[in-house]
Amino acid sequence: MILLDGKATSNKIKEEIAIEVQELTKSGIRAPHLAAILVGDNGASLTYVNAKVKACAKAGFESTLVTLPLDISEDGLLNEIEKLNTNPEIDGFIVQLPLPKHIDEQKVLMAVNPDKDVDGFHPTNVGKMALNLPTFLPATPFGILELLERYKVETSGKHVVVIGRSHIVGSPMSILMSQKRAAGNATVTITHSRTKNLKEITLQADIIVAALGIPEFLTADMVKDGVTVIDVGITRIEDKTKKNGFRLAGDVHFESVSKKSNFITPVPGGVGPMTIAMLMKNTLLAAKRRG
Ligand code: L34
């Protein structure tokens, strides 16, 4: 069993990015500038956004964190987005999800200028992604591709089973891995809550991407020997023995599944840190386009 170490790989990528930033600034181009909008104070979102801000500092990026109250109106949020859209100092920005229920998420994502949409969530960029045209790839799927590529996990002709059809992970993952590209050329099956006989399907998988958000859902009886497993889930589970009062659980029952796996990502330290590294990569790309 080989651990797909997202923490170490993301640190390497961030170092590579930092070198590129140095070269940019030496040639008189200012450093990339990422902004993030955080609505409310959800603990997990706060952790992820803070990690993004920290990663910016490490790579020599500028960063701006816009924190808005949980009860901000949809118009109030759209107004903040417009400010970032038109601010020439900002190369790219994200609106951290999830948003409170009174705000229409689709409307918000569509308000982001596609040229600054470093999450790759705008329909224009989703369309480009689906057509395999150059664009910002959504950070989590992008990070998974990068991890598979760097560990030389063969994907060509392999059967990939994606569990979950979210717009952020499951759907783009299934599209990307079926494309003619690095870490692509796979035969992809996408499964979801209405799928019948899921276990019959996962037992045929060479690679499984678990992105359904149910802790320890994928168990050893559902996978074949030699499988590669990508665990996208990250759920906080109350645990009074822990200092912060919770532990993190993935969508994979790591202890049992890892015994049958050739390659597997841990949680934490797998897909999460890669997501952040690829957001940085997208922001660097936005800054280079600006020149
Ligand atoms: N707009 N919203 C937008 N873009 C995104 O790309 C995200 N996502 C997801 C949630 N909402 C978003 C993230 O950034 C999930 N996500 C994310 C980012 C980083 C980490 C996990 C999820 C991460 O760093 N995880 C660490 C552990 C962090 C902890 O201690 O809780 C890990 O090792 O997995």
Coordinates of N, CA and C and ligand atoms in Angstrom, one line a residue, residues 47-48 52 95-97 119 121 234 248 268-269 272-273 275-276, ligand 1:
T47 N -11.6 27.3 8.9 CA -10.3 26.5 8.9 C -9.8 26.5 7.4
Y48 N -10.7 26.2 6.5 CA -10.2 26.1 5.1 C -9.8 27.4 4.5
K52 N -6.1 28.8 3.3 CA -5.8 29.4 2.0 C -5.0 30.7 2.1
V95 N -15.7 32.5 -3.5 CA -16.8 32.6 -2.5 C -16.8 31.3 -1.8
Q96 N -16.4 31.2 -0.6 CA -16.3 29.9 0.1 C -17.7 29.3 0.3
L97 N -17.9 28.1 -0.1 CA -19.2 27.3 0.1 C -19.1 26.4 1.3
D119 N -11.9 29.3 -8.8 CA -12.6 28.0 -8.4 C -13.1 27.2 -9.6
F121 N -16.0 27.6 -11.1 CA -17.4 27.2 -10.9 C -18.4 28.0 -11.8
I234 N -14.7 14.8 4.1 CA -14.0 15.3 5.3 C -15.1 15.8 6.2
L248 N -11.6 14.1 12.3 CA -12.0 14.2 10.9 C -12.2 12.8 10.4
P268 N -7.1 13.3 7.6 CA -6.6 14.5 6.8 C -5.3 14.1 6.0
G269 N -4.8 15.1 5.3 CA -3.5 15.0 4.6 C -3.5 14.4 3.2
G272 N -7.5 17.3 0.7 CA -7.7 18.7 1.3 C -6.6 19.6 0.9
P273 N -5.4 19.3 1.4 CA -4.2 20.2 1.1 C -4.0 20.4 -0.4
T275 N -6.3 20.6 -2.7 CA -7.3 21.5 -3.1 C -6.7 23.0 -3.0
I276 N -6.0 23.2 -1.9 CA -5.5 24.5 -1.6 C -4.3 24.8 -2.6
Ligands
L34_1 N1 -15.7 28.1 -3.1 N2 -15.8 26.4 -1.5 C1 -15.2 27.0 -2.5 N3 -14.1 26.4 -3.1 C2 -13.6 25.3 -2.6 O1 -12.5 24.7 -3.1 C3 -14.1 24.7 -1.4 N4 -13.6 23.6 -0.8 C4 -14.5 22.7 -0.2 C5 -15.5 23.5 0.7 N5 -16.0 24.7 0.1 C6 -15.3 25.3 -0.9 C7 -12.5 23.6 -0.1 O2 -11.6 24.5 -0.2 C8 -13.6 21.8 0.6 N6 -12.4 22.5 0.7 C9 -11.3 22.2 1.5 C10 -10.1 22.9 1.6 C11 -9.0 22.5 2.4 C12 -9.2 21.4 3.2 C13 -10.4 20.7 3.2 C14 -11.4 21.1 2.4 C15 -8.0 21.0 4.1 O3 -7.1 21.7 4.2 N7 -8.1 19.9 4.9 C16 -7.1 19.4 5.7 C17 -7.6 19.4 7.2 C18 -8.2 20.7 7.7 C19 -8.8 20.6 9.0 O4 -8.0 20.4 10.0 O5 -10.0 20.6 9.1 C20 -6.7 18.0 5.3 O6 -5.7 17.6 5.6 O7 -7.6 17.4 4.7

